[in-house]
Amino acid sequence: MAVVVSSSGNAPAFKAKMTVYVFVCVVIAVFGGLIFGYDIGISGGVTAMDDFLKKFFPSVWERKQHVHENNYCKYDNQFLQLFTSSLYLAALVASFLASAVCSKLGRKPTMQFASIFFLIGVGLTAGAVNIVMLIIGRILLGFGVGFGNQAVPLFLSEIAPAQLRGGLNIVFQLMVTIGIFIANLVNYFTATVHPNGWRIALGGAAIPAVILLFGSLIICETPTSLIERNKNEEGKEALRKIRGVDDINEEYESIVSACEIASQVKDPYRKLLKPASRPPFIIGMLLQLFQQFTGINAIMFYAPVLFQTVGFGSDAALLSAVITGVINVLSTFVGIYLVDRTGRRFLLLQSSVHMLICQLIIGIILAKDLGTTGTLGKPQALVVVIFVCVYVMGFAWSWGPLGWLIPSETFPLETRTAGFAVAVSCNMFFTFVIAQAFLSMLCGMRSGIFFFFSAWIIVMGLFAMFFIPETKGVPIDEMRERVWKPHWFWKRYMLAEDDHQDVEKRT
Ligand code: BGC
C-alpha cells in the first residue's frame, strides 16, 4: 500500500489549489476523528451517572452511596473498566483488518465500514438493556475506531495539497479533542436527565456517524489508492478533480512510481523487522507507550470520576471535565502553530518538564490532604483542577499530536502504512491498559498513581532527549540520509543495512 506524503523543504512543487472539493472531503473525513474523541470523552461521564450505574453496575452504585467508604476505591470494578476499555481492545484488532481493507478496497469504503460499525455500536450501547449488549456495542464502536483511525489520517495525507499536509495531519488530533469536549458538554447536560440521560449521551455519537456515512458517499477515493489498485485512469481523473488544475502529470507520475516501488515490497510487515526499519519502528511504538503513560487518559476517561474522588459534587466534577476539554482543544492550536517552527523535540522536552511538575504537585496535594475518606478542602481541590488543566495544555501541544505525527512521517514509503498500522494498534493497546487498570491503580496506589506517571514522564523525557531526532523540515523521503544516518545511536542500524546490501550485491 502506498502513501505519498510530501516532503517539506525541497519537496517537488506540484501544481495544486486548495479546492472546495478537497475542503468538503476533509470536513467529512475528520468526523472520524470527532467520533473517536466523543467515545473517549463520553465513557467517563456516563460511568459517573447514577442511573447508569444502578442499571448495569449496582454494586459500584451501592459502594458509592457509603460516604465513609474509601475515596480512591469507590469506582474500582473490573466490569466498569471493561465498559470503557473494550472499545480499545476491539480497535487494536480491527486496525490490522482495516489496513488490509484500506489497501485492497480503498480508503473510502474503509470509512464507510467505520461509520456502519459506529452506527450499530451506538444503537446497541444507547439502547442497551443488559451489560452484554452494552459491551458488544462498545466492541463495535471499537471496530469503528480501528477502521476510522486507519483510513482518515491516510486519506487526509493523500488528498491534501503537499504544502498543507503537516497542518492537516494535526487537524485529525484537533477533531479528536473537539469530540472529547463535545462529549464532556453532553455529559454535563444529560447528567440531569433522569433516568435516560446516559442513553442520550451514548446515542449522541449517532450524529457524526450519520454525517460520516452519508458524507463518505460523496467524497472521492484518493488517487494513490486508485493507482495502487491499477485503476490508473480513474486515479488520474481523481487527481485532476481534487487538485483543481489540468496540469497534474508530474504528480501523477510521481504517484505511479511511488506505487511501483512500494509494490515491490511483498511483505511490508517483514520489512519492518529489518534493521533499517528499526529506528522509526521502535520510536513509533515507544511513542504510543509514552503517550499513554503520560496518564492523559486517566484524565480524559475518568476526569469526572477523578474530580469526584477529590471531593467535587457530580455537577462540579462534570463541569471541570468540560473545562479540561476546552483547554485541550485550544492548546492543540498551539501545537499546530509551533510544530513546524520550534520543532518536535522542543515540544516533547518542554512538555515533559511541564507535565512532570503538574503531576508532582497534584500527587503531593492528594498525598498530604486527601485521606481515604473525606474530601479535599476547597482551595486544594481548586489547585488540583488548575494543575490538571495546565498538565492537559502541555500534553495537547506535544505528546498528543506528535504521537500521531511522528510515526506518519518517519517510515519510508514501502513500510509507511504497515508501520502506521502497528503504531495505531500499539496506541490502542496502551490505551486499553490504562482504561482497564486506572481505577484499580487509583484504588491500590492512591495518590501514588501521580508519582507513577511522573516516573514515566522522566523516562520519556530522557528518551526524547537522546533518541528522538528532530524531523522538522526534513523531506519525508530523506529521513534515512538526513536523520538516521547521522544520529549517534540509530546510525548503527543504517550502517548494518549498508553492509548487508553490499554483501548482497557482491554475492
Ligand atoms: C490520544 C488519546 C487521548 C487524546 C486526548 C490523543 O492523541 O491518542 O488517547 O485521549 O489525545 O486529547
Coordinates of C-alpha atoms and ligand atoms in Angstrom, one line a residue:
M1 CA 0.0 0.0 0.0
A2 CA 1.4 3.3 -0.9
V3 CA 1.0 6.7 0.8
V4 CA 2.6 9.6 -0.9
V5 CA 3.2 12.2 1.6
S6 CA 5.0 15.3 0.6
S7 CA 8.3 16.4 1.9
S8 CA 8.6 19.9 3.1
G9 CA 11.7 21.9 2.2
N10 CA 12.7 20.7 -1.2
A11 CA 9.5 18.9 -2.0
P12 CA 8.6 18.9 -5.6
A13 CA 6.2 21.7 -6.0
F14 CA 3.2 20.0 -7.7
K15 CA 0.6 22.4 -9.0
A16 CA -2.4 22.3 -6.7
K17 CA -5.2 24.5 -5.5
M18 CA -7.0 24.1 -2.2
T19 CA -10.2 23.3 -4.0
V20 CA -13.7 23.4 -2.4
Y21 CA -14.0 19.7 -3.1
V22 CA -10.9 18.9 -1.1
F23 CA -12.2 21.1 1.7
V24 CA -15.5 19.3 1.7
C25 CA -13.7 15.9 1.7
V26 CA -11.5 17.0 4.6
V27 CA -14.5 18.3 6.6
I28 CA -16.4 15.0 6.1
A29 CA -13.4 12.7 6.8
V30 CA -12.4 14.4 10.1
F31 CA -15.8 13.4 11.5
G32 CA -14.0 10.1 12.0
G33 CA -11.7 11.8 14.5
L34 CA -14.6 13.5 16.1
I35 CA -16.4 10.2 16.8
F36 CA -13.1 8.8 18.3
G37 CA -12.9 11.8 20.6
Y38 CA -16.5 11.6 21.5
D39 CA -16.1 7.9 22.5
I40 CA -13.1 8.8 24.6
G41 CA -14.9 11.6 26.4
I42 CA -18.3 10.1 26.9
S43 CA -17.5 7.0 28.9
G44 CA -16.2 8.9 32.0
G45 CA -19.3 10.9 32.3
V46 CA -21.6 8.0 31.7
T47 CA -19.9 5.8 34.3
A48 CA -20.3 8.6 36.8
M49 CA -24.1 8.8 36.3
D50 CA -26.2 7.1 39.0
D51 CA -28.9 5.9 36.6
F52 CA -26.4 4.1 34.5
L53 CA -24.6 2.6 37.5
K54 CA -27.8 1.5 39.1
K55 CA -28.8 -0.3 35.9
F56 CA -25.6 -2.0 34.9
F57 CA -23.2 -1.8 37.9
P58 CA -25.4 -1.9 41.0
S59 CA -22.5 -2.9 43.2
V60 CA -20.5 0.1 42.2
W61 CA -23.5 2.3 42.8
E62 CA -24.0 0.7 46.3
R63 CA -20.4 1.4 47.2
K64 CA -20.7 4.9 46.0
Q65 CA -23.5 5.5 48.5
H66 CA -21.4 4.7 51.5
V67 CA -19.9 8.1 52.2
H68 CA -17.4 6.6 54.6
E69 CA -16.0 4.2 52.1
N70 CA -12.6 4.5 50.7
N71 CA -12.4 7.6 48.4
Y72 CA -9.9 6.0 46.0
C73 CA -11.8 2.7 45.5
K74 CA -15.4 3.5 45.1
Y75 CA -15.3 3.1 41.3
D76 CA -12.9 0.2 41.2
N77 CA -14.8 -2.5 39.3
Q78 CA -13.3 -4.7 36.5
F79 CA -16.6 -4.7 34.6
L80 CA -17.0 -1.0 34.8
Q81 CA -13.5 -0.6 33.4
L82 CA -14.2 -3.2 30.7
F83 CA -17.1 -0.9 29.6
T84 CA -14.5 1.8 28.8
S85 CA -11.6 -0.4 27.7
S86 CA -13.3 -3.0 25.5
L87 CA -13.5 -0.4 22.7
Y88 CA -9.7 -0.1 22.6
L89 CA -9.1 -3.8 22.5
A90 CA -11.5 -4.2 19.6
A91 CA -9.9 -1.2 17.8
L92 CA -6.5 -2.9 18.2
V93 CA -7.6 -6.0 16.4
A94 CA -9.6 -4.0 13.9
S95 CA -6.8 -1.8 12.8
F96 CA -4.9 -4.7 11.2
L97 CA -8.1 -5.7 9.4
A98 CA -8.6 -2.1 8.4
S99 CA -5.2 -1.8 7.0
A100 CA -5.9 -4.7 4.7
V101 CA -9.3 -3.3 3.7
C102 CA -7.7 0.1 3.1
S103 CA -5.2 -1.3 0.6
K104 CA -7.5 -3.9 -1.1
L105 CA -10.7 -1.8 -1.3
G106 CA -9.6 1.7 -0.7
R107 CA -9.8 4.5 1.9
K108 CA -13.4 5.4 1.1
P109 CA -15.0 2.0 1.7
T110 CA -12.9 1.7 4.9
M111 CA -14.5 4.9 6.2
Q112 CA -17.9 3.6 5.2
F113 CA -17.3 0.4 7.1
A114 CA -16.2 2.6 10.1
S115 CA -19.5 4.6 10.0
I116 CA -21.6 1.4 9.8
F117 CA -19.7 -0.1 12.8
F118 CA -20.2 3.2 14.6
L119 CA -24.0 3.3 13.9
I120 CA -24.6 -0.3 15.0
G121 CA -22.4 0.3 18.1
V122 CA -24.3 3.4 19.0
G123 CA -27.6 1.7 18.6
L124 CA -26.5 -1.2 20.9
T125 CA -25.0 1.0 23.6
A126 CA -27.7 3.6 23.7
G127 CA -30.5 1.0 23.6
A128 CA -28.7 -1.5 25.9
V129 CA -31.0 -3.4 28.3
N130 CA -28.2 -5.6 29.7
I131 CA -24.4 -5.5 30.1
V132 CA -23.8 -7.9 27.3
M133 CA -25.5 -5.6 24.8
L134 CA -23.5 -2.7 26.3
I135 CA -20.1 -4.4 25.9
I136 CA -20.9 -5.8 22.4
G137 CA -21.9 -2.2 21.4
R138 CA -18.6 -0.9 22.7
I139 CA -16.7 -3.6 20.8
L140 CA -18.5 -2.5 17.5
L141 CA -17.6 1.1 18.3
G142 CA -14.0 -0.1 18.7
F143 CA -14.2 -1.6 15.2
G144 CA -15.4 1.8 14.0
V145 CA -12.4 3.5 15.7
G146 CA -9.9 0.9 14.3
F147 CA -11.2 1.4 10.7
G148 CA -11.6 5.2 11.1
N149 CA -8.2 5.8 12.6
Q150 CA -6.5 3.8 9.9
A151 CA -8.4 5.4 7.0
V152 CA -8.8 9.0 7.9
P153 CA -5.2 10.1 8.5
L154 CA -4.1 8.3 5.3
F155 CA -7.0 9.8 3.4
L156 CA -6.0 13.3 4.7
S157 CA -2.4 12.8 3.8
E158 CA -3.2 11.6 0.3
I159 CA -5.7 14.3 -0.8
A160 CA -4.1 17.3 0.8
P161 CA -2.0 19.6 -1.3
A162 CA 1.6 18.9 -0.3
Q163 CA 2.2 22.3 1.3
L164 CA -0.7 21.8 3.7
R165 CA -0.1 18.2 4.7
G166 CA 1.5 18.7 8.1
G167 CA -1.1 21.1 9.4
L168 CA -3.9 18.8 8.1
N169 CA -2.4 15.9 10.0
I170 CA -2.9 17.7 13.3
V171 CA -6.5 18.6 12.3
F172 CA -7.3 15.0 12.9
Q173 CA -6.0 15.4 16.5
L174 CA -7.9 18.7 16.8
M175 CA -11.1 16.9 15.9
V176 CA -10.3 14.2 18.5
T177 CA -10.1 17.0 21.1
I178 CA -13.3 18.7 19.9
G179 CA -15.0 15.3 20.1
I180 CA -13.8 14.9 23.7
F181 CA -15.0 18.4 24.5
I182 CA -18.5 17.9 23.0
A183 CA -18.8 14.6 24.9
N184 CA -17.9 16.4 28.1
L185 CA -20.6 19.1 27.4
V186 CA -23.2 16.4 26.6
N187 CA -22.3 14.6 29.8
Y188 CA -22.8 17.7 31.8
F189 CA -26.3 18.4 30.4
T190 CA -27.5 14.8 30.2
A191 CA -26.5 14.0 33.8
T192 CA -29.6 15.9 35.0
V193 CA -31.9 14.0 32.7
H194 CA -33.4 11.0 34.6
P195 CA -33.5 8.1 34.1
N196 CA -32.3 8.0 30.5
G197 CA -29.7 10.8 30.3
W198 CA -27.0 8.2 29.7
R199 CA -28.9 6.9 26.7
I200 CA -28.9 10.3 25.1
A201 CA -25.2 10.7 25.9
L202 CA -24.3 7.4 24.3
G203 CA -26.7 8.0 21.4
G204 CA -25.2 11.4 20.6
A205 CA -22.4 9.6 18.6
A206 CA -25.0 8.7 16.0
I207 CA -25.0 12.3 14.6
P208 CA -21.3 12.3 13.5
A209 CA -21.6 8.7 12.4
V210 CA -24.5 9.5 10.1
I211 CA -22.6 12.5 8.7
L212 CA -19.6 10.2 8.1
L213 CA -21.8 7.6 6.4
F214 CA -23.6 9.9 4.0
G215 CA -20.7 12.1 3.6
S216 CA -18.5 9.2 2.6
L217 CA -20.8 8.6 -0.3
I218 CA -19.8 11.9 -1.9
I219 CA -16.1 12.1 -1.1
C220 CA -13.6 10.8 -3.6
E221 CA -11.3 7.9 -3.4
T222 CA -7.7 9.0 -3.2
P223 CA -5.6 8.9 -6.4
T224 CA -2.9 6.9 -4.6
S225 CA -5.4 4.3 -3.6
L226 CA -6.8 4.0 -7.1
I227 CA -3.4 3.8 -8.8
E228 CA -2.1 1.2 -6.4
R229 CA -5.1 -0.9 -7.3
N230 CA -4.2 -0.4 -11.0
K231 CA -7.0 1.9 -11.8
N232 CA -4.7 4.4 -13.3
E233 CA -7.1 6.3 -15.5
E234 CA -9.6 6.8 -12.6
G235 CA -6.7 7.8 -10.4
K236 CA -5.6 10.5 -12.9
E237 CA -9.2 11.8 -13.1
A238 CA -9.5 11.9 -9.3
L239 CA -6.2 13.8 -9.1
R240 CA -7.3 16.4 -11.6
K241 CA -10.6 16.9 -9.7
I242 CA -9.0 17.3 -6.3
R243 CA -6.1 19.5 -7.5
G244 CA -8.3 21.8 -9.5
V245 CA -5.7 22.2 -12.2
D246 CA -5.2 20.4 -15.6
D247 CA -1.5 20.0 -15.4
I248 CA -1.2 17.1 -13.0
N249 CA 1.1 14.9 -15.0
E250 CA 4.1 15.4 -12.8
E251 CA 2.3 14.5 -9.6
Y252 CA 0.6 11.6 -11.4
E253 CA 3.9 10.2 -12.5
S254 CA 5.4 10.5 -9.0
I255 CA 2.4 8.6 -7.5
V256 CA 2.8 5.9 -10.2
S257 CA 6.5 5.5 -9.5
A258 CA 6.0 5.5 -5.7
C259 CA 3.3 2.8 -6.1
E260 CA 5.7 0.8 -8.3
I261 CA 8.5 0.9 -5.7
A262 CA 6.1 0.1 -2.9
S263 CA 4.6 -2.8 -4.8
Q264 CA 8.0 -4.5 -5.0
V265 CA 7.9 -4.9 -1.3
K266 CA 5.7 -8.0 -1.0
D267 CA 5.6 -8.2 2.8
P268 CA 5.9 -4.8 4.4
Y269 CA 5.4 -6.3 7.9
R270 CA 8.5 -8.4 7.3
K271 CA 10.4 -5.5 6.0
L272 CA 9.5 -3.7 9.3
L273 CA 11.6 -6.2 11.2
K274 CA 14.7 -5.4 9.2
P275 CA 17.5 -3.4 10.9
A276 CA 17.0 -0.4 8.7
S277 CA 13.3 -0.1 9.8
R278 CA 14.3 -0.2 13.5
P279 CA 14.6 3.5 14.3
P280 CA 11.1 4.6 13.1
F281 CA 9.6 1.3 14.2
I282 CA 11.0 1.4 17.8
I283 CA 10.3 5.2 18.1
G284 CA 6.8 4.7 16.6
M285 CA 5.9 2.0 19.2
L286 CA 7.5 3.7 22.2
L287 CA 5.8 7.0 21.4
Q288 CA 2.5 5.2 21.9
L289 CA 3.5 3.7 25.2
F290 CA 4.8 7.1 26.4
Q291 CA 1.8 9.0 25.1
Q292 CA -0.5 6.8 27.1
F293 CA 1.8 6.6 30.2
T294 CA 1.8 10.4 30.5
G295 CA -1.5 9.5 32.2
I296 CA -3.6 11.6 29.8
N297 CA -6.4 9.2 29.5
A298 CA -6.7 8.7 33.2
I299 CA -7.9 12.3 32.9
M300 CA -9.8 12.1 29.6
F301 CA -11.7 9.0 30.5
Y302 CA -12.1 9.5 34.2
A303 CA -12.0 13.2 34.7
P304 CA -15.5 13.4 36.3
V305 CA -14.7 10.3 38.4
L306 CA -11.3 11.7 39.4
F307 CA -12.8 15.1 40.3
Q308 CA -15.5 13.4 42.4
T309 CA -12.7 11.4 44.1
V310 CA -11.0 14.6 45.3
G311 CA -14.3 15.9 46.6
F312 CA -16.3 17.7 43.9
G313 CA -20.1 17.0 43.6
S314 CA -21.1 15.3 40.4
D315 CA -22.1 18.5 38.8
A316 CA -18.9 20.3 39.6
A317 CA -16.9 17.3 38.5
L318 CA -18.6 17.2 35.1
L319 CA -18.1 20.9 34.7
S320 CA -14.4 20.6 35.5
A321 CA -14.2 18.0 32.8
V322 CA -15.8 20.5 30.4
I323 CA -13.1 23.0 31.3
T324 CA -10.3 20.5 30.7
G325 CA -11.9 19.7 27.4
V326 CA -11.8 23.4 26.2
I327 CA -8.2 23.7 27.3
N328 CA -7.4 20.5 25.3
V329 CA -8.9 21.9 22.2
L330 CA -7.3 25.4 22.5
S331 CA -3.9 24.1 23.3
T332 CA -3.9 21.8 20.2
F333 CA -3.9 25.1 18.1
V334 CA -0.7 26.0 19.9
G335 CA 0.7 22.6 18.7
I336 CA -0.4 23.3 15.1
Y337 CA 1.3 26.7 15.3
L338 CA 4.6 25.6 16.9
V339 CA 5.3 22.2 15.4
D340 CA 6.9 23.5 12.3
R341 CA 8.5 26.4 14.0
T342 CA 10.1 25.2 17.2
G343 CA 10.3 21.7 16.0
R344 CA 9.2 18.4 17.5
R345 CA 12.0 17.9 20.1
F346 CA 11.5 21.3 21.7
L347 CA 7.8 20.5 22.3
L348 CA 8.5 17.0 23.6
L349 CA 11.2 18.2 26.0
Q350 CA 9.4 21.3 27.2
S351 CA 6.2 19.4 27.9
S352 CA 7.9 16.6 29.7
V353 CA 9.2 19.1 32.3
H354 CA 5.9 20.9 32.3
M355 CA 3.8 17.8 32.8
L356 CA 6.2 16.4 35.4
I357 CA 5.8 19.5 37.6
C358 CA 2.0 19.3 37.3
Q359 CA 1.8 15.6 38.2
L360 CA 4.1 16.0 41.1
I361 CA 2.1 18.9 42.5
I362 CA -1.2 17.0 42.1
G363 CA 0.4 13.9 43.7
I364 CA 1.8 15.9 46.7
I365 CA -1.6 17.7 47.4
L366 CA -3.5 14.4 47.3
A367 CA -0.9 12.6 49.4
K368 CA -1.0 15.4 52.0
D369 CA -4.6 16.4 52.1
L370 CA -6.9 13.6 50.8
G371 CA -7.3 10.8 53.2
T372 CA -9.1 7.6 52.2
T373 CA -12.2 9.2 53.5
G374 CA -13.4 12.8 53.5
T375 CA -12.8 15.3 50.7
L376 CA -10.1 17.9 49.8
G377 CA -10.6 21.4 51.1
K378 CA -11.9 23.9 48.5
P379 CA -8.6 25.6 47.9
Q380 CA -6.7 22.4 47.5
A381 CA -9.4 21.0 45.1
L382 CA -9.1 24.2 43.1
V383 CA -5.3 23.9 42.9
V384 CA -5.7 20.3 41.7
V385 CA -8.1 21.3 38.9
I386 CA -5.8 24.1 37.8
F387 CA -2.8 21.8 37.6
V388 CA -4.9 19.2 35.8
C389 CA -5.6 21.9 33.2
V390 CA -2.0 23.1 32.9
Y391 CA -1.0 19.5 32.5
V392 CA -3.6 18.9 29.7
M393 CA -2.2 22.0 28.0
G394 CA 1.3 20.5 27.8
F395 CA 0.0 17.2 26.5
A396 CA -2.2 18.8 23.9
W397 CA 0.7 20.6 22.1
S398 CA 3.2 17.8 22.4
W399 CA 2.8 14.1 23.1
G400 CA -0.8 14.1 21.9
P401 CA -0.4 15.3 18.3
L402 CA 3.2 14.1 17.9
G403 CA 2.3 10.6 18.9
W404 CA 0.4 10.5 15.6
L405 CA 2.5 12.9 13.5
I406 CA 6.0 11.3 14.1
P407 CA 5.0 7.8 13.0
S408 CA 3.3 9.2 10.0
E409 CA 6.4 11.0 8.8
T410 CA 9.3 8.8 9.7
F411 CA 8.7 5.5 7.9
P412 CA 9.9 5.1 4.3
L413 CA 7.1 4.7 1.7
E414 CA 7.3 1.0 1.4
T415 CA 6.6 0.4 5.1
R416 CA 4.6 3.5 5.8
T417 CA 1.1 2.1 6.1
A418 CA 2.2 -1.1 7.8
G419 CA 4.3 0.9 10.3
F420 CA 1.4 3.3 10.9
A421 CA -1.0 0.3 11.5
V422 CA 1.4 -1.1 14.1
A423 CA 1.6 2.3 15.7
V424 CA -2.2 2.7 15.8
S425 CA -2.7 -0.7 17.3
C426 CA 0.1 -0.1 19.9
N427 CA -1.7 3.1 20.8
M428 CA -5.0 1.2 21.2
F429 CA -3.2 -1.5 23.3
F430 CA -1.7 1.0 25.8
T431 CA -4.9 3.0 25.9
F432 CA -6.7 -0.3 26.7
V433 CA -4.2 -1.0 29.5
I434 CA -4.7 2.5 31.1
A435 CA -8.5 2.3 30.6
Q436 CA -8.7 -1.2 32.2
A437 CA -6.2 -0.6 35.0
F438 CA -6.5 3.1 36.0
L439 CA -9.4 2.8 38.6
S440 CA -7.8 -0.2 40.2
M441 CA -4.4 1.6 40.3
L442 CA -6.1 4.6 41.8
C443 CA -7.5 2.3 44.5
G444 CA -4.3 0.4 45.1
M445 CA -1.7 3.2 44.7
R446 CA -3.9 6.2 45.8
S447 CA -2.1 9.4 45.3
G448 CA 0.9 7.3 44.3
I449 CA -0.6 7.0 40.9
F450 CA 0.5 10.5 40.1
F451 CA 4.1 9.7 41.1
F452 CA 3.9 6.6 39.0
F453 CA 3.0 8.7 35.9
S454 CA 5.7 11.2 37.0
A455 CA 8.3 8.5 36.8
W456 CA 7.2 7.6 33.3
I457 CA 7.4 11.2 32.3
I458 CA 11.0 11.3 33.4
V459 CA 11.7 8.2 31.3
M460 CA 10.1 9.6 28.2
G461 CA 11.8 13.0 28.6
L462 CA 15.1 11.2 28.7
F463 CA 14.2 9.1 25.7
A464 CA 13.1 12.1 23.7
M465 CA 16.4 13.9 24.6
F466 CA 18.7 11.1 23.5
F467 CA 16.7 9.0 20.9
I468 CA 14.2 11.2 19.1
P469 CA 15.9 13.2 16.4
E470 CA 14.4 16.4 15.0
T471 CA 12.4 15.8 11.9
K472 CA 11.1 19.3 11.4
G473 CA 11.6 20.4 7.7
V474 CA 13.3 17.2 6.7
P475 CA 11.8 15.9 3.4
I476 CA 10.0 12.7 4.2
D477 CA 11.9 10.5 1.9
E478 CA 15.2 11.8 3.2
M479 CA 14.9 10.6 6.8
R480 CA 17.4 7.9 6.2
E481 CA 20.2 10.1 4.9
R482 CA 19.5 13.2 6.9
V483 CA 18.1 11.9 10.2
W484 CA 19.0 8.3 10.9
K485 CA 22.5 8.0 9.4
P486 CA 24.0 11.0 11.3
H487 CA 22.3 10.0 14.6
W488 CA 24.7 9.0 17.3
F489 CA 22.6 5.9 18.2
W490 CA 20.4 4.9 15.2
K491 CA 23.3 5.1 12.7
R492 CA 24.4 1.6 13.7
Y493 CA 21.3 0.1 12.1
M494 CA 21.8 2.1 8.9
L495 CA 25.4 1.0 8.7
A496 CA 24.5 -2.6 9.3
E497 CA 21.9 -2.3 6.4
D498 CA 24.5 -0.7 4.1
D499 CA 27.0 -3.6 4.9
H500 CA 24.2 -6.1 4.3
Q501 CA 23.3 -4.5 0.9
D502 CA 27.0 -4.5 -0.1
V503 CA 27.2 -8.2 0.7
E504 CA 24.0 -8.9 -1.2
K505 CA 25.4 -7.0 -4.2
R506 CA 28.7 -8.9 -4.1
T507 CA 27.1 -12.3 -3.9
Ligands
BGC1 C1 -4.6 10.3 22.3 C2 -5.8 9.9 23.0 C3 -6.1 11.0 24.0 C4 -6.3 12.3 23.3 C5 -6.5 13.4 24.2 C6 -4.8 11.6 21.6 O1 -3.7 11.9 20.9 O2 -4.2 9.2 21.4 O3 -5.6 8.7 23.7 O4 -7.3 10.7 24.7 O5 -5.1 12.6 22.5 O6 -6.7 14.6 23.5

